[in-house]
PDB file of C-alpha atoms in Angstrom:
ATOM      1  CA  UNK H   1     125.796  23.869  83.943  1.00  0.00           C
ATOM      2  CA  UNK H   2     129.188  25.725  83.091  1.00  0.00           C
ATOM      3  CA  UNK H   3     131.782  24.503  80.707  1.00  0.00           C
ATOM      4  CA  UNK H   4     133.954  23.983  83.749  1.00  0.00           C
ATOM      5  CA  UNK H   5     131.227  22.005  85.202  1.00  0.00           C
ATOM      6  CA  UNK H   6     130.585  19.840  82.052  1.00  0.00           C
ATOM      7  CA  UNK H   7     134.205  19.236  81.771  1.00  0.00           C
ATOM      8  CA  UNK H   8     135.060  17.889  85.042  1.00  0.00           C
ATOM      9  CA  UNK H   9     131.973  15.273  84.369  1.00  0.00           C
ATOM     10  CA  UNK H  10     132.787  14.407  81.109  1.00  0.00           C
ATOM     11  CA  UNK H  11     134.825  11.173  81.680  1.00  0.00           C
ATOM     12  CA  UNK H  12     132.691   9.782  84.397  1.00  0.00           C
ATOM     13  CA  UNK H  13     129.841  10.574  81.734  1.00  0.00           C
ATOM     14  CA  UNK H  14     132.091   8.550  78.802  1.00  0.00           C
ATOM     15  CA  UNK H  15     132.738   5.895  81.072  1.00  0.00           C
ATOM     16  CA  UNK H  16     129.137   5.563  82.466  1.00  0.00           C
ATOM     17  CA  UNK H  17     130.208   6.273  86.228  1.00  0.00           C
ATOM     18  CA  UNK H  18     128.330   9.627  86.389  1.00  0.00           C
ATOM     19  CA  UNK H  19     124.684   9.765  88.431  1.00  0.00           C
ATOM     20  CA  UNK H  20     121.979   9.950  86.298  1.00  0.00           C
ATOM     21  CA  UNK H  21     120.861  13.542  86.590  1.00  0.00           C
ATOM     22  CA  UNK H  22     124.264  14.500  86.148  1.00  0.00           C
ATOM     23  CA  UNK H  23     124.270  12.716  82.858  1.00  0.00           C
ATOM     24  CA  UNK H  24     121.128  14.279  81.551  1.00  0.00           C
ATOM     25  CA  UNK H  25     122.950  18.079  82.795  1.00  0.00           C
ATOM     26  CA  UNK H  26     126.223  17.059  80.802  1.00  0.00           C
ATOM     27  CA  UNK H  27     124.229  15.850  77.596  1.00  0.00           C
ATOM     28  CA  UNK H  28     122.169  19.029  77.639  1.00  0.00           C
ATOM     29  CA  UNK H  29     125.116  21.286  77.914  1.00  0.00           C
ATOM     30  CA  UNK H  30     126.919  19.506  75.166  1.00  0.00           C
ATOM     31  CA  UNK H  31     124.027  20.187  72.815  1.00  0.00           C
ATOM     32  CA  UNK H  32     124.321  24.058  73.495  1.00  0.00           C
ATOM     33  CA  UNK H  33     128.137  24.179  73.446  1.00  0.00           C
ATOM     34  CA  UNK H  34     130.459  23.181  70.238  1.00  0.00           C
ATOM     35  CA  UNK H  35     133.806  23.669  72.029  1.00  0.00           C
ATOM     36  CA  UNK H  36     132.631  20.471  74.556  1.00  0.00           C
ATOM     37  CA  UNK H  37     131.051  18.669  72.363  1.00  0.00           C
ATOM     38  CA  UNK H  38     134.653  18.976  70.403  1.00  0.00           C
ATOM     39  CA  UNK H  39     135.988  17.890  73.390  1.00  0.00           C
ATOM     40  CA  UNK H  40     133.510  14.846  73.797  1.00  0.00           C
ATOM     41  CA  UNK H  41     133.474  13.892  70.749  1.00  0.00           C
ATOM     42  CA  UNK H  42     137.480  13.600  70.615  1.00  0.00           C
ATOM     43  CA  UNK H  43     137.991  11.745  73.410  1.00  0.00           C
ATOM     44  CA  UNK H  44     134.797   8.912  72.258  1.00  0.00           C
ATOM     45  CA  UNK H  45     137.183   8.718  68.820  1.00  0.00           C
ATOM     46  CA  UNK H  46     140.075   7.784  70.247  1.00  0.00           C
ATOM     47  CA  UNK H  47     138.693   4.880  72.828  1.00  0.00           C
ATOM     48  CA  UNK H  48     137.000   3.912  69.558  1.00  0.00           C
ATOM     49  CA  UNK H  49     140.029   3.619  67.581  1.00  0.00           C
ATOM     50  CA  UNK H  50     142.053   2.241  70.282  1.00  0.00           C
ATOM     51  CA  UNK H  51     139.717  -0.820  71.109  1.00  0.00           C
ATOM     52  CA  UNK H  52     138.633  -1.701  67.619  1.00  0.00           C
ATOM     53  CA  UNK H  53     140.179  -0.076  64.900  1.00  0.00           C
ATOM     54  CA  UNK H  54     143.858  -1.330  65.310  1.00  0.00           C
ATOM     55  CA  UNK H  55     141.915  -4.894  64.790  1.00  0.00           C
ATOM     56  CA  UNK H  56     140.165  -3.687  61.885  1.00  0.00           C
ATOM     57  CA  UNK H  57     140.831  -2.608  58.559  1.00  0.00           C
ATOM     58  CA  UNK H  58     139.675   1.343  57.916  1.00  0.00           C
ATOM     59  CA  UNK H  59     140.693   4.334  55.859  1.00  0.00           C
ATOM     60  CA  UNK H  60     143.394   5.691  57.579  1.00  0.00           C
ATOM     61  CA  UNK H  61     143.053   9.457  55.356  1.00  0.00           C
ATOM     62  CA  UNK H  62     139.826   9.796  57.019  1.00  0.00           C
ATOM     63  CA  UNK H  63     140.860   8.980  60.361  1.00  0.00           C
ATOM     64  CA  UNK H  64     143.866  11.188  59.714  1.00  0.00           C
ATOM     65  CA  UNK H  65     141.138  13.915  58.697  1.00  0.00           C
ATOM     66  CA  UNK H  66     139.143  13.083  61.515  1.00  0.00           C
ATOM     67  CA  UNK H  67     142.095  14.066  64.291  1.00  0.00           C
ATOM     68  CA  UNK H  68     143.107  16.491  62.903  1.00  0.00           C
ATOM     69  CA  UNK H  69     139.762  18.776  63.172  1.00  0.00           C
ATOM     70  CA  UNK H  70     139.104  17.520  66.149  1.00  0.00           C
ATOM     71  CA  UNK H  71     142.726  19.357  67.229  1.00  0.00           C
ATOM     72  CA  UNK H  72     141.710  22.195  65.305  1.00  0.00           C
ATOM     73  CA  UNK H  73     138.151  22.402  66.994  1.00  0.00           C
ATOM     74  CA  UNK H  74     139.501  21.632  70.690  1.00  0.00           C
ATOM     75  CA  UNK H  75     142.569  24.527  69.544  1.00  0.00           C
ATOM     76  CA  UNK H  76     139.529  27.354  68.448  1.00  0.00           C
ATOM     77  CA  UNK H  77     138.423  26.382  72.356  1.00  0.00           C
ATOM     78  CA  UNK H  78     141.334  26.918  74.225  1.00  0.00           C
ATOM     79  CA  UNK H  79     139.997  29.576  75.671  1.00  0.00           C
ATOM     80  CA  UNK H  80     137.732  27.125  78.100  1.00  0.00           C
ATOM     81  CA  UNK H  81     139.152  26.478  81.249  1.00  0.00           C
ATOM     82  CA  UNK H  82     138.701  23.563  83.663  1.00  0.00           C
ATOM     83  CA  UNK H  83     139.931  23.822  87.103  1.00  0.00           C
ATOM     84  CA  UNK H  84     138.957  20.940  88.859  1.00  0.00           C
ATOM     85  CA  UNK H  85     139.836  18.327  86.700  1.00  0.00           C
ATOM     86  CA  UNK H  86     141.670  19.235  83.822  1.00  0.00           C
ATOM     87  CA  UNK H  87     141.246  17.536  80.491  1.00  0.00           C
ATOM     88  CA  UNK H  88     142.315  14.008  80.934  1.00  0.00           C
ATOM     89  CA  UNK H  89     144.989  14.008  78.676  1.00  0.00           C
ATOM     90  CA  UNK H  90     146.796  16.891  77.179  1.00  0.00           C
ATOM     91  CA  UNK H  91     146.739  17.581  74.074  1.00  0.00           C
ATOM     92  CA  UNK H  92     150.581  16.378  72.749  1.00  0.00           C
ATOM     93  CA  UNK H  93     149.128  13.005  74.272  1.00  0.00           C
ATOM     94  CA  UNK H  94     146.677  12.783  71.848  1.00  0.00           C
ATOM     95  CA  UNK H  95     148.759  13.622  69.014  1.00  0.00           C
ATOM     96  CA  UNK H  96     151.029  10.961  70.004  1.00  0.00           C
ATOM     97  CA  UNK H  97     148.133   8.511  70.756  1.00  0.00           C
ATOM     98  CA  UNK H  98     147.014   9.651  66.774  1.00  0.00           C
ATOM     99  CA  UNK H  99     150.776   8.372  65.576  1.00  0.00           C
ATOM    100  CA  UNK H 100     150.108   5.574  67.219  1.00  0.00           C
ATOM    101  CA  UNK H 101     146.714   4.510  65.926  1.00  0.00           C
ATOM    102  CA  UNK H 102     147.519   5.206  62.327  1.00  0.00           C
ATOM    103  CA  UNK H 103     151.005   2.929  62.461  1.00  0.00           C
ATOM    104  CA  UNK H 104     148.390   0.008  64.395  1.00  0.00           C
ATOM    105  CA  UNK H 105     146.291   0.596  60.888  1.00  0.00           C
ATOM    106  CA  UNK H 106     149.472   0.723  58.890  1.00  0.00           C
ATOM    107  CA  UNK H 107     150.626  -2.338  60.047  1.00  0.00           C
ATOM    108  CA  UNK H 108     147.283  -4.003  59.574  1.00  0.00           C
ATOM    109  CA  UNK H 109     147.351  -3.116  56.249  1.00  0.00           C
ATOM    110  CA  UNK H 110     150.861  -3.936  55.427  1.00  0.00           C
ATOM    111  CA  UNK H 111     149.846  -7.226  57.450  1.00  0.00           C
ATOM    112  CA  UNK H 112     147.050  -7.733  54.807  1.00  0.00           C
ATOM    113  CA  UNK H 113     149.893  -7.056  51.754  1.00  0.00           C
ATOM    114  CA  UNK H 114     151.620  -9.341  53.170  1.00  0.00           C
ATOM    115  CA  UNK H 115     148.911 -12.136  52.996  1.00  0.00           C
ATOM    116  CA  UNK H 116     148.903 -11.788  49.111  1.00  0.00           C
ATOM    117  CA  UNK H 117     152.529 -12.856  49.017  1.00  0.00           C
ATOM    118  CA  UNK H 118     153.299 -16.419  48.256  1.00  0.00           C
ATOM    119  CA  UNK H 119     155.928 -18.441  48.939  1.00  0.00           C
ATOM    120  CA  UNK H 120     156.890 -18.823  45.250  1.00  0.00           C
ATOM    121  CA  UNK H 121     157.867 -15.088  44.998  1.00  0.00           C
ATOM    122  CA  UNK H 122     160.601 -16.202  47.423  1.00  0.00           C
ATOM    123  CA  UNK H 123     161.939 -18.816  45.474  1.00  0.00           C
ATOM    124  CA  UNK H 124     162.355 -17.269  41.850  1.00  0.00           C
ATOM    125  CA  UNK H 125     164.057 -14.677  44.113  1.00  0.00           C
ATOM    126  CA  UNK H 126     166.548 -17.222  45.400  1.00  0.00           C
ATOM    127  CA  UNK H 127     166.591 -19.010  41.890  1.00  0.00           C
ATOM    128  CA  UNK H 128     168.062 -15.573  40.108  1.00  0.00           C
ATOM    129  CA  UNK H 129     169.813 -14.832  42.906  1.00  0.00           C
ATOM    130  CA  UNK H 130     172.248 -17.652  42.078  1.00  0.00           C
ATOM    131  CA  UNK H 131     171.229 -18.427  38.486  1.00  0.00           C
ATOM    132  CA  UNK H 132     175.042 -18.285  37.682  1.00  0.00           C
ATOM    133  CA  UNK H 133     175.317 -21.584  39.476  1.00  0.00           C
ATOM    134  CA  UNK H 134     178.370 -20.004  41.523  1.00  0.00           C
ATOM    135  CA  UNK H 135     181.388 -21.720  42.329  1.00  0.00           C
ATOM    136  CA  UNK H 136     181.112 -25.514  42.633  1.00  0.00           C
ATOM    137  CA  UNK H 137     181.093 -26.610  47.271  1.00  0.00           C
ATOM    138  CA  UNK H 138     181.559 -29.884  46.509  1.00  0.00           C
ATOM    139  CA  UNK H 139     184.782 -32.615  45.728  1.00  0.00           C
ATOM    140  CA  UNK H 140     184.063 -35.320  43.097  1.00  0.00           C
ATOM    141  CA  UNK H 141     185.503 -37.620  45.401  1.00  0.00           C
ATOM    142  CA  UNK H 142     182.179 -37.362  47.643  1.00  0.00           C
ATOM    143  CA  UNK H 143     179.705 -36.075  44.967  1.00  0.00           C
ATOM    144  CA  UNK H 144     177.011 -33.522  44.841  1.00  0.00           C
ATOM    145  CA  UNK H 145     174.502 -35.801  46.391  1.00  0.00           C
ATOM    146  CA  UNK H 146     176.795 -36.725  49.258  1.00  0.00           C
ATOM    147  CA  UNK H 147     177.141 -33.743  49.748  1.00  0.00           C
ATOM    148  CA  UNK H 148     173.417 -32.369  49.862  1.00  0.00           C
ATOM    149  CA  UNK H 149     173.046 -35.295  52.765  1.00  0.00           C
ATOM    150  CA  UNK H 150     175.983 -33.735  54.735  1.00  0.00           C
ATOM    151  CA  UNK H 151     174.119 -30.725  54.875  1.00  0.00           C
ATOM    152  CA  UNK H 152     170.862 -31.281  54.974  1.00  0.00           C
ATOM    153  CA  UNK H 153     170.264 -35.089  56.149  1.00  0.00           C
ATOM    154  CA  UNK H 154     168.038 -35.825  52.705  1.00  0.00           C
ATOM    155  CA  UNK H 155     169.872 -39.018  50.730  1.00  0.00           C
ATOM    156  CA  UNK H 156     168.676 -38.678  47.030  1.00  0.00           C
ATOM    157  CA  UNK H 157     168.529 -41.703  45.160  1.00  0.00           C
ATOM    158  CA  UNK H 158     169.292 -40.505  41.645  1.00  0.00           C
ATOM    159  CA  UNK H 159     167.734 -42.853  38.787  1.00  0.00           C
ATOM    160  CA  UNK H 160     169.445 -43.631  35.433  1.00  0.00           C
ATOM    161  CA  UNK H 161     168.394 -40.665  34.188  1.00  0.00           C
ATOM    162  CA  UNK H 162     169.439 -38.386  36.524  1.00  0.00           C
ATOM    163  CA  UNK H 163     171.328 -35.102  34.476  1.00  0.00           C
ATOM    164  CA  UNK H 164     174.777 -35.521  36.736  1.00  0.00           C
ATOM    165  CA  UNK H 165     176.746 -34.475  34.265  1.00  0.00           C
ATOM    166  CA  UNK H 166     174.549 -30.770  34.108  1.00  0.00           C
ATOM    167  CA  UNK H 167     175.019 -30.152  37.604  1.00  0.00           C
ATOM    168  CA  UNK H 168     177.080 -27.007  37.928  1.00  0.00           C
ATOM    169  CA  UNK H 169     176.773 -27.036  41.293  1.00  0.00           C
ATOM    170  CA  UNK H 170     174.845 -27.809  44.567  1.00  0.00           C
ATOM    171  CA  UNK H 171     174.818 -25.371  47.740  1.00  0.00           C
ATOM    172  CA  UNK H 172     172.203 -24.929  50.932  1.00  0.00           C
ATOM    173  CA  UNK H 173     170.035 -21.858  50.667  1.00  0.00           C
ATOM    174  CA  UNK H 174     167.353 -20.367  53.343  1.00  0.00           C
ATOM    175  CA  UNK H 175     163.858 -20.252  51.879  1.00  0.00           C
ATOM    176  CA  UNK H 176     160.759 -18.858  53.144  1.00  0.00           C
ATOM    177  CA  UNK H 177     162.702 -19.883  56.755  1.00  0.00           C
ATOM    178  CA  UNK H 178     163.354 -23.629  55.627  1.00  0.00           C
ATOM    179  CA  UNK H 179     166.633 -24.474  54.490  1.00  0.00           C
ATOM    180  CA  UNK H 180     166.937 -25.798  51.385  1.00  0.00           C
ATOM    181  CA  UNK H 181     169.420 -28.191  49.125  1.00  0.00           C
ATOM    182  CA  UNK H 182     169.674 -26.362  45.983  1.00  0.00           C
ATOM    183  CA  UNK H 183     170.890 -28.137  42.960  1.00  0.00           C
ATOM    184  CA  UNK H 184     171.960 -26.172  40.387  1.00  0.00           C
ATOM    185  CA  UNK H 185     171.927 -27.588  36.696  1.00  0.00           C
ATOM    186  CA  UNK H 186     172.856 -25.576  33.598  1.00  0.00           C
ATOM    187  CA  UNK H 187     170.751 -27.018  30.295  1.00  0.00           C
ATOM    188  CA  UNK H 188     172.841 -27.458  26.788  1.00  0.00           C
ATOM    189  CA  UNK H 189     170.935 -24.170  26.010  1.00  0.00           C
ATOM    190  CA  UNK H 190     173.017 -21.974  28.848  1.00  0.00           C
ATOM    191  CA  UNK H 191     169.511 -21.938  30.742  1.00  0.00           C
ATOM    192  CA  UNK H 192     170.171 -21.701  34.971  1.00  0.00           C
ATOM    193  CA  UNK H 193     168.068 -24.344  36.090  1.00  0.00           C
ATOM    194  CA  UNK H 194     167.658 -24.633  40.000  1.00  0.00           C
ATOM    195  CA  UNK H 195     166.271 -27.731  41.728  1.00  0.00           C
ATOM    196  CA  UNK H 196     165.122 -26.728  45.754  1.00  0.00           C
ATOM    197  CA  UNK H 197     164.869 -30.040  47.929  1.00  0.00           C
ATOM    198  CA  UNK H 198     163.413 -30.226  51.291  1.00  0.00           C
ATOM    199  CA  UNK H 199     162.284 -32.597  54.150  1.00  0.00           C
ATOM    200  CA  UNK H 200     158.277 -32.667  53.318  1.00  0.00           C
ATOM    201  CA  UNK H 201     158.398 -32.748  57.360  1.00  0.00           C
ATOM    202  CA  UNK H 202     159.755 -29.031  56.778  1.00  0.00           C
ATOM    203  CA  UNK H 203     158.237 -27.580  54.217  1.00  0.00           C
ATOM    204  CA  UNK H 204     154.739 -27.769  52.880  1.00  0.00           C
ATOM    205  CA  UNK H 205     153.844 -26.904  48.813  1.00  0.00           C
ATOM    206  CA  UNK H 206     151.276 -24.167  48.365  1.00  0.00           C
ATOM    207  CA  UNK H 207     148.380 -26.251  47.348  1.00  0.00           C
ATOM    208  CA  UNK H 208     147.459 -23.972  44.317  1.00  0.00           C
ATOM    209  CA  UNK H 209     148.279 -23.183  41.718  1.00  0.00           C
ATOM    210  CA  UNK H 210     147.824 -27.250  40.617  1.00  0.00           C
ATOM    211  CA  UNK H 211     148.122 -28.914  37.677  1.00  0.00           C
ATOM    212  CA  UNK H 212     147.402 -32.810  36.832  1.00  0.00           C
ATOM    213  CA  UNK H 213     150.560 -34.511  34.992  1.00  0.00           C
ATOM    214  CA  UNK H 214     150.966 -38.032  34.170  1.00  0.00           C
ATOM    215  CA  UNK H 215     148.238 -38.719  36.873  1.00  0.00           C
ATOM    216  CA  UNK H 216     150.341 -36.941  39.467  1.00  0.00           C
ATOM    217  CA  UNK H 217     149.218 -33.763  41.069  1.00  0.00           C
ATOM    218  CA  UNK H 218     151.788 -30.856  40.285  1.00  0.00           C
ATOM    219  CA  UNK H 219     152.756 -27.433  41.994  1.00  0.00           C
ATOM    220  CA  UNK H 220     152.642 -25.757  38.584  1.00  0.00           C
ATOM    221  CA  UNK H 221     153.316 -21.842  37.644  1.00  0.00           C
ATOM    222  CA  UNK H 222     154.118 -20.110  34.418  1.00  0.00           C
ATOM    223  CA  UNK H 223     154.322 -16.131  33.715  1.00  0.00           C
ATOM    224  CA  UNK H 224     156.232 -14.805  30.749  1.00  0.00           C
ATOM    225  CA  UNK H 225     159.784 -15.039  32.263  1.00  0.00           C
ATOM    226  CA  UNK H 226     159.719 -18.313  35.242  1.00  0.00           C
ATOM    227  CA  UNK H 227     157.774 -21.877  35.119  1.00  0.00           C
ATOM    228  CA  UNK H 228     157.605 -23.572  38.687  1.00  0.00           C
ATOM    229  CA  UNK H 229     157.064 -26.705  39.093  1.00  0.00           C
ATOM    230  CA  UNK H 230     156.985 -28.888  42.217  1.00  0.00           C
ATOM    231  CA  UNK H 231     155.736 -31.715  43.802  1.00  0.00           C
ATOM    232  CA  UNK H 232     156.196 -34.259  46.999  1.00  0.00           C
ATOM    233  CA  UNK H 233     156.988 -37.690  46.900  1.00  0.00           C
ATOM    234  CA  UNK H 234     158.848 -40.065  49.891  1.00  0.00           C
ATOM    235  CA  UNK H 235     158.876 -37.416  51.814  1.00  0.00           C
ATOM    236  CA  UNK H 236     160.687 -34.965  49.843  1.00  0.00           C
ATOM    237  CA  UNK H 237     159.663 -31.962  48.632  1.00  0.00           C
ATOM    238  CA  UNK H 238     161.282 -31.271  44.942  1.00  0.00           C
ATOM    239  CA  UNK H 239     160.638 -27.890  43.356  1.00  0.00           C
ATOM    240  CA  UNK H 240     162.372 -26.754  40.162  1.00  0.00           C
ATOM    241  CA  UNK H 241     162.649 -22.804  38.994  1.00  0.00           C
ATOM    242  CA  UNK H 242     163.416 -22.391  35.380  1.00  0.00           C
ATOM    243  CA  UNK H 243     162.998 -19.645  32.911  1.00  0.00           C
ATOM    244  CA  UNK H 244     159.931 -19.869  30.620  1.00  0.00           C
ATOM    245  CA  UNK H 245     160.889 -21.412  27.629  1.00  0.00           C
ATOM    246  CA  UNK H 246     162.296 -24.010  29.163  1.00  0.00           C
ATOM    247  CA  UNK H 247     160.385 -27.382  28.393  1.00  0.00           C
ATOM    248  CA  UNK H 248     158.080 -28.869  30.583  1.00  0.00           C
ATOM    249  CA  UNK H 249     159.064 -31.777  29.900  1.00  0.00           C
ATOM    250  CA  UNK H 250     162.667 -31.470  30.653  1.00  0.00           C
ATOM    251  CA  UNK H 251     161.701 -29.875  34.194  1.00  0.00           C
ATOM    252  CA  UNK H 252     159.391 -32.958  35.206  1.00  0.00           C
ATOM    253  CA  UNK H 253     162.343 -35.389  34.056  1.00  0.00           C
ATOM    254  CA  UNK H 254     164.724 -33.175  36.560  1.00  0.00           C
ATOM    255  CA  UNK H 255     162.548 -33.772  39.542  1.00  0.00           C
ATOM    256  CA  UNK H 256     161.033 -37.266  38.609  1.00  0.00           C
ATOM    257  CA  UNK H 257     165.232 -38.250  38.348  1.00  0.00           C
ATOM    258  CA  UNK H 258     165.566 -38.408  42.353  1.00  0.00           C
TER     259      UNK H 258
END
């Protein structure tokens, strides 16, 4: 059997529709001839990577590696010919199809980044966004709280010891897709404080990292710049974004005053 020969078969062979003896004259003239077997093997890659690898995470340098000798190899062969059925798909195909594949992996992997960010991240992001406070949205005549119910439907029952009188102001912001009453306090030591409030219906609490306080379990976070700390009570979810130093204490007493 002739490359020609070999060539013509080679996809019926791949996709098991060739007779049998035809099959065992293909695989013998594959072992006897690199520039098919290039071919062969080039073609078996790509159905590979097309029906699993896109679901599956891999090394995309090796798979880069892997095309491109395979080009190389099928390019050193170009002097093989195939009349009656030409090579299935030429070979700018493939190089496309290779683009392809390696975005399906890069966007797995950039899937599986994505799984190690948490919704906190989003939140400290919001919090400095607006750590100035801004510009009061609100008339005294209605009151902050009034005005968080216009806009989002949650009525706040603030306690005796609710901080009114550190409420810069309060505004609506779009968290991790929920939308969120902000309220923003500033603390006698110029500290941006920023208490989130959402329907509990609309927004769930990562359930770690937790911390016990008072008997209460806590959303609770601390790095060397932000503490976090949030929990859910009637149906509210309260989560307040300070910077580090600021005392626990005086972060619990913000969200336990609603």
């Amino acid at each position: 059997m002739n490359c020609k020969d070999a060539l013509r078969l080679l996809f019926d062979v791949i996709d098991r529709e060739a007779d049998q003896l035809d099959v065992v004259e293909v695989e013998k003239h594959l072992k006897n001839c690199r520039h098919c077997m290039a071919r062969y093997e080039f073609e078996k890659m790509f159905r590979t990577l097309v029906t699993e690898k896109g679901h599956n995470p891999c090394d995309t340098s090796k798979v880069k590696q892997d095309i491109l000798r395979k080009l190389d190899m099928i390019d050193a062969a170009g002097e093989v010919g195939v009349a009656e059925r030409p090579f299935k798909y030429p070979l700018w195909k493939f190089a496309a199809a290779a683009v392809v594949i390696l975005g399906i992996v890069g966007a797995f992997w950039a899937g599986t980044a994505w799984r190690g960010h948490t919704p906190l991240e989003s939140f400290i992001k919001a919090h400095y966004a607006h750590a100035d406070g801004g510009t009061a949205v609100f008339t005294f005549g209605s009151g902050p709280l009034d005005f968080l119910y216009q806009q989002t439907g949650l009525h706040l029952e603030p306690s005796d010891k609710c901080p009114i009188d550190h409420i810069r102001s309060v505004s609506v912001d779009t968290v991790e897709g929920t939308v969120f009453g902000r309220i923003n306090l500033l603390c006698d030591n110029g500290n941006a404080v920023t208490l989130f409030v959402a329907s509990a219906d609309d927004f769930e609490l990562p359930a770690e990292p937790q911390e016990t306080i008072d008997g209460c379990p806590w959303l609770a976070r601390c790095d060397s710049k932000t503490s976090i700390l949030g929990r859910t009570k009637n149906g509210v979810v309260y989560l307040v974004v300070a910077p580090a130093d600021e005392p626990r204490e005086l972060l619990t007493r913000m969200v336990n005053a609603f």
